Amino acid sequence: AQKITQTQPGMFVQEKEAVTLDCTYDTSDPSYGLFWYKQPSSGEMIFLIYQGSYDQQNATEGRYSLNFQKARKSANLVISASQLGDSAMYFCAMRGNYNQGGKLIFGQGTELSVKP
Amino acid sequence: GAVVSQHPSRVICKSGTSVKIECRSLDFQATTMFWYRQFPKQSLMLMATSNEGSKATYEQGVEKDKFLINHASLTLSTLTVTSAHPEDSSFYICSAGQRGSSRYGYTFGSGTRLTVV
């Protein structure tokens, strides 16, 4: 069975500083994908970054980077130069093999608050 | 980019009535639609997976007779909450999967906030 764990219910960060949101996962599939989404209070799911299990390099998308440590089964999100607009819920998610239907399983989420 | 239009965004209904939520893919064919439910300050819980033209696959613990899912075309999937009760009040969100398309492959609707009174 697949499992995603986010152990930080809430995080605070000062504006312009960097913050790391933790995510660990468990799967027996050799092929999987890891995602991070941002969910503001409006409820929409905003895709941030993706890491494939066979990707050799850590993914980066602007101010977002994913610290992928395969042996430790962790996929932490790093947000550099935090902005007030970054305040939101952040979800880590994992997709298993498409043969399993390709469903996306989410972690518990981390509520990030950026302080001015 | 790919867009999934979800309606209604908010709905209030009386206990015992049924509510239909629609998700429409506007510029692509959604081969698979995932339906999630989210309670306040909690994670998205997968309710069911539907593939165009076939019956939906429900996750364990989800009542298939209460949450009716129809995916009759490649651009439209619906979730009907039948005989709604206050405990069904939640945020429902769909996500369209595109097999074989981009490596990301998921497009979320904007969600529906259901309140049953």
CSV table of C-alpha atoms in Angstrom, one decimal:
chain,number,residue,atom,x,y,z
A,1,ALA,CA,0.0,0.0,0.0
A,2,GLN,CA,1.1,3.5,-0.7
A,3,LYS,CA,1.3,6.1,2.1
A,4,ILE,CA,2.3,9.8,2.2
A,5,THR,CA,3.1,11.5,5.5
A,6,GLN,CA,3.5,15.1,6.4
A,7,THR,CA,4.4,15.6,10.0
A,8,GLN,CA,4.2,19.4,10.3
A,9,PRO,CA,0.6,20.5,10.8
A,10,GLY,CA,1.6,24.1,10.8
A,11,MET,CA,4.8,26.1,10.0
A,12,PHE,CA,5.7,29.8,10.4
A,13,VAL,CA,8.3,31.6,8.3
A,14,GLN,CA,9.5,35.2,8.1
A,15,GLU,CA,9.0,36.9,4.9
A,16,LYS,CA,12.0,36.6,2.5
A,17,GLU,CA,13.4,33.6,4.4
A,18,ALA,CA,13.4,30.0,3.1
A,19,VAL,CA,11.3,27.3,4.5
A,20,THR,CA,11.3,23.5,4.1
A,21,LEU,CA,8.1,21.4,4.3
A,22,ASP,CA,8.6,17.8,5.1
A,23,CYS,CA,7.2,14.8,3.2
A,24,THR,CA,7.9,11.1,3.5
A,25,TYR,CA,6.4,8.3,1.5
A,26,ASP,CA,6.2,4.6,1.3
A,27,THR,CA,5.5,2.5,-1.7
A,28,SER,CA,6.6,-0.8,-3.2
A,29,ASP,CA,6.3,0.4,-6.7
A,30,PRO,CA,9.6,1.1,-8.5
A,31,SER,CA,7.9,3.7,-10.6
A,32,TYR,CA,6.1,6.5,-9.0
A,33,GLY,CA,5.6,10.3,-9.1
A,34,LEU,CA,5.7,12.8,-6.3
A,35,PHE,CA,3.8,16.1,-6.4
A,36,TRP,CA,3.4,19.2,-4.3
A,37,TYR,CA,0.3,21.3,-4.4
A,38,LYS,CA,-0.6,24.6,-2.8
A,39,GLN,CA,-4.2,25.2,-1.6
A,40,PRO,CA,-5.1,28.7,-0.7
A,41,SER,CA,-8.3,29.5,1.3
A,42,SER,CA,-10.3,29.6,-2.0
A,43,GLY,CA,-9.8,25.8,-2.2
A,44,GLU,CA,-8.2,25.5,-5.6
A,45,MET,CA,-5.3,23.1,-6.0
A,46,ILE,CA,-2.3,24.8,-7.5
A,47,PHE,CA,0.4,22.5,-8.9
A,48,LEU,CA,3.9,23.5,-7.8
A,49,ILE,CA,6.4,20.8,-8.6
A,50,TYR,CA,6.8,17.2,-9.7
A,51,GLN,CA,9.6,14.6,-9.2
A,52,GLY,CA,9.6,11.3,-11.0
A,53,SER,CA,11.1,8.3,-9.2
A,54,TYR,CA,13.7,7.8,-11.9
A,55,ASP,CA,14.6,11.5,-12.2
A,56,GLN,CA,18.3,11.9,-11.5
A,57,GLN,CA,18.2,15.5,-10.5
A,58,ASN,CA,16.1,17.3,-8.0
A,59,ALA,CA,13.2,19.2,-9.5
A,60,THR,CA,13.1,23.0,-9.4
A,61,GLU,CA,10.4,25.4,-10.5
A,62,GLY,CA,11.2,29.0,-9.8
A,63,ARG,CA,11.3,29.6,-6.0
A,64,TYR,CA,10.3,25.9,-5.4
A,65,SER,CA,12.7,23.1,-5.3
A,66,LEU,CA,12.2,19.5,-4.2
A,67,ASN,CA,14.8,17.8,-2.1
A,68,PHE,CA,14.4,14.2,-3.2
A,69,GLN,CA,16.2,11.6,-1.2
A,70,LYS,CA,15.1,8.3,-2.6
A,71,ALA,CA,16.8,6.0,-0.1
A,72,ARG,CA,15.2,7.9,2.8
A,73,LYS,CA,11.9,8.0,0.9
A,74,SER,CA,11.6,11.7,1.4
A,75,ALA,CA,10.5,14.5,-0.9
A,76,ASN,CA,10.7,17.8,1.0
A,77,LEU,CA,9.6,21.0,-0.6
A,78,VAL,CA,11.9,24.1,-0.2
A,79,ILE,CA,10.4,27.5,-0.8
A,80,SER,CA,13.0,30.2,-1.1
A,81,ALA,CA,12.5,33.9,-0.4
A,82,SER,CA,9.0,33.4,1.1
A,83,GLN,CA,6.3,35.9,0.2
A,84,LEU,CA,3.1,36.8,2.0
A,85,GLY,CA,1.1,35.2,-0.8
A,86,ASP,CA,2.8,31.9,0.0
A,87,SER,CA,0.5,31.5,3.1
A,88,ALA,CA,-1.6,28.5,2.3
A,89,MET,CA,-2.0,24.8,2.9
A,90,TYR,CA,0.6,22.7,1.1
A,91,PHE,CA,0.0,19.0,0.2
A,92,CYS,CA,2.5,16.4,-0.8
A,93,ALA,CA,1.0,13.7,-3.1
A,94,MET,CA,2.1,10.5,-4.7
A,95,ARG,CA,1.0,8.7,-7.8
A,96,GLY,CA,1.6,5.1,-8.2
A,97,ASN,CA,1.9,3.1,-11.4
A,98,TYR,CA,-0.7,3.8,-14.0
A,99,ASN,CA,-1.6,0.2,-13.9
A,100,GLN,CA,-3.1,0.9,-10.5
A,101,GLY,CA,-5.3,3.6,-12.0
A,102,GLY,CA,-2.9,6.4,-11.6
A,103,LYS,CA,-4.6,7.8,-8.5
A,104,LEU,CA,-3.1,10.5,-6.5
A,105,ILE,CA,-2.8,10.0,-2.8
A,106,PHE,CA,-2.3,13.0,-0.5
A,107,GLY,CA,-0.5,13.7,2.7
A,108,GLN,CA,-2.2,15.4,5.7
A,109,GLY,CA,-1.0,18.8,4.6
A,110,THR,CA,1.0,21.6,6.2
A,111,GLU,CA,-0.4,25.0,6.9
A,112,LEU,CA,2.2,27.6,6.1
A,113,SER,CA,2.0,31.1,7.5
A,114,VAL,CA,4.4,33.8,6.2
A,115,LYS,CA,4.9,36.7,8.7
A,116,PRO,CA,5.8,40.2,7.5
B,1,GLY,CA,-3.3,24.9,-20.5
B,2,ALA,CA,-5.8,22.2,-19.6
B,3,VAL,CA,-8.9,23.4,-17.7
B,4,VAL,CA,-11.5,21.6,-15.7
B,5,SER,CA,-14.7,23.5,-15.1
B,6,GLN,CA,-16.5,22.5,-11.9
B,7,HIS,CA,-20.0,23.6,-11.0
B,8,PRO,CA,-21.5,24.7,-8.8
B,9,SER,CA,-18.8,26.3,-6.7
B,10,ARG,CA,-21.1,26.5,-3.7
B,11,VAL,CA,-24.4,24.8,-3.0
B,12,ILE,CA,-26.8,24.7,0.0
B,13,CYS,CA,-29.4,22.0,0.0
B,14,LYS,CA,-32.0,20.7,2.4
B,15,SER,CA,-31.5,17.4,4.1
B,16,GLY,CA,-32.9,14.5,2.1
B,17,THR,CA,-32.4,16.1,-1.3
B,18,SER,CA,-29.9,15.2,-4.0
B,19,VAL,CA,-27.2,17.4,-5.4
B,20,LYS,CA,-25.3,17.0,-8.7
B,21,ILE,CA,-21.8,18.3,-9.2
B,22,GLU,CA,-20.4,18.6,-12.7
B,23,CYS,CA,-16.8,18.5,-13.9
B,24,ARG,CA,-16.2,19.4,-17.5
B,25,SER,CA,-12.8,19.3,-19.3
B,26,LEU,CA,-12.8,22.2,-21.6
B,27,ASP,CA,-9.9,21.6,-24.0
B,28,PHE,CA,-8.9,18.0,-23.6
B,29,GLN,CA,-10.3,14.6,-23.2
B,30,ALA,CA,-10.3,13.4,-19.6
B,31,THR,CA,-9.9,9.6,-19.8
B,32,THR,CA,-10.0,9.3,-16.0
B,33,MET,CA,-11.7,11.5,-13.4
B,34,PHE,CA,-10.9,11.3,-9.7
B,35,TRP,CA,-13.3,12.6,-7.1
B,36,TYR,CA,-12.1,13.8,-3.7
B,37,ARG,CA,-13.7,15.0,-0.5
B,38,GLN,CA,-12.1,17.4,1.9
B,39,PHE,CA,-13.2,18.4,5.4
B,40,PRO,CA,-11.9,21.7,6.9
B,41,LYS,CA,-8.2,21.6,7.7
B,42,GLN,CA,-7.9,18.0,6.5
B,43,SER,CA,-6.4,16.3,3.5
B,44,LEU,CA,-8.1,15.3,0.2
B,45,MET,CA,-9.5,11.9,0.5
B,46,LEU,CA,-10.1,10.0,-2.7
B,47,MET,CA,-13.7,8.8,-3.0
B,48,ALA,CA,-13.7,7.1,-6.4
B,49,THR,CA,-12.1,6.8,-9.8
B,50,SER,CA,-14.1,6.8,-13.0
B,51,ASN,CA,-13.1,6.0,-16.5
B,52,GLU,CA,-15.1,7.1,-19.5
B,53,GLY,CA,-17.8,4.6,-20.4
B,54,SER,CA,-17.3,2.3,-17.4
B,55,LYS,CA,-18.4,2.0,-13.8
B,56,ALA,CA,-16.6,3.9,-11.2
B,57,THR,CA,-14.3,2.3,-8.7
B,58,TYR,CA,-15.0,3.4,-5.2
B,59,GLU,CA,-12.5,3.5,-2.3
B,60,GLN,CA,-13.1,1.5,0.7
B,61,GLY,CA,-15.8,2.9,3.0
B,62,VAL,CA,-17.4,5.1,0.3
B,63,GLU,CA,-21.1,4.3,-0.3
B,64,LYS,CA,-21.5,3.9,-4.0
B,65,ASP,CA,-25.3,4.1,-3.8
B,66,LYS,CA,-25.0,7.5,-2.0
B,67,PHE,CA,-22.3,9.0,-4.2
B,68,LEU,CA,-23.3,8.3,-7.8
B,69,ILE,CA,-20.6,8.9,-10.4
B,70,ASN,CA,-21.3,9.1,-14.1
B,71,HIS,CA,-18.5,9.5,-16.7
B,72,ALA,CA,-20.5,9.2,-19.9
B,73,SER,CA,-18.2,11.2,-22.1
B,74,LEU,CA,-14.6,12.1,-22.3
B,75,THR,CA,-15.4,15.7,-21.3
B,76,LEU,CA,-18.0,15.3,-18.6
B,77,SER,CA,-18.1,13.6,-15.2
B,78,THR,CA,-20.7,14.1,-12.6
B,79,LEU,CA,-21.0,13.3,-8.9
B,80,THR,CA,-24.5,13.1,-7.4
B,81,VAL,CA,-24.9,13.1,-3.6
B,82,THR,CA,-28.2,11.4,-3.0
B,83,SER,CA,-30.4,11.9,0.0
B,84,ALA,CA,-27.8,14.4,1.4
B,85,HIS,CA,-27.5,14.8,5.2
B,86,PRO,CA,-25.6,17.4,7.2
B,87,GLU,CA,-22.6,15.0,7.6
B,88,ASP,CA,-22.2,15.1,3.8
B,89,SER,CA,-21.3,18.8,4.1
B,90,SER,CA,-17.8,19.1,2.7
B,91,PHE,CA,-15.6,20.4,-0.1
B,92,TYR,CA,-15.7,18.1,-3.2
B,93,ILE,CA,-13.1,18.5,-5.9
B,94,CYS,CA,-12.5,16.6,-9.1
B,95,SER,CA,-9.3,15.9,-10.9
B,96,ALA,CA,-9.0,14.9,-14.5
B,97,GLY,CA,-6.2,12.5,-15.5
B,98,GLN,CA,-4.8,12.3,-18.9
B,99,ARG,CA,-3.2,9.0,-19.6
B,100,GLY,CA,-0.2,9.3,-21.8
B,101,SER,CA,-0.2,13.1,-21.9
B,102,SER,CA,2.2,15.3,-19.9
B,103,ARG,CA,4.2,13.9,-17.1
B,104,TYR,CA,2.1,15.8,-14.7
B,105,GLY,CA,-1.3,14.7,-16.0
B,106,TYR,CA,-3.7,16.0,-13.4
B,107,THR,CA,-6.0,19.0,-13.8
B,108,PHE,CA,-8.1,19.9,-10.8
B,109,GLY,CA,-11.5,21.6,-10.8
B,110,SER,CA,-12.0,24.6,-8.6
B,111,GLY,CA,-14.1,22.6,-6.1
B,112,THR,CA,-17.7,22.6,-4.7
B,113,ARG,CA,-18.5,23.6,-1.2
B,114,LEU,CA,-21.6,21.6,-0.2
B,115,THR,CA,-23.6,22.6,2.9
B,116,VAL,CA,-26.6,20.4,3.8
B,117,VAL,CA,-29.0,22.1,6.2
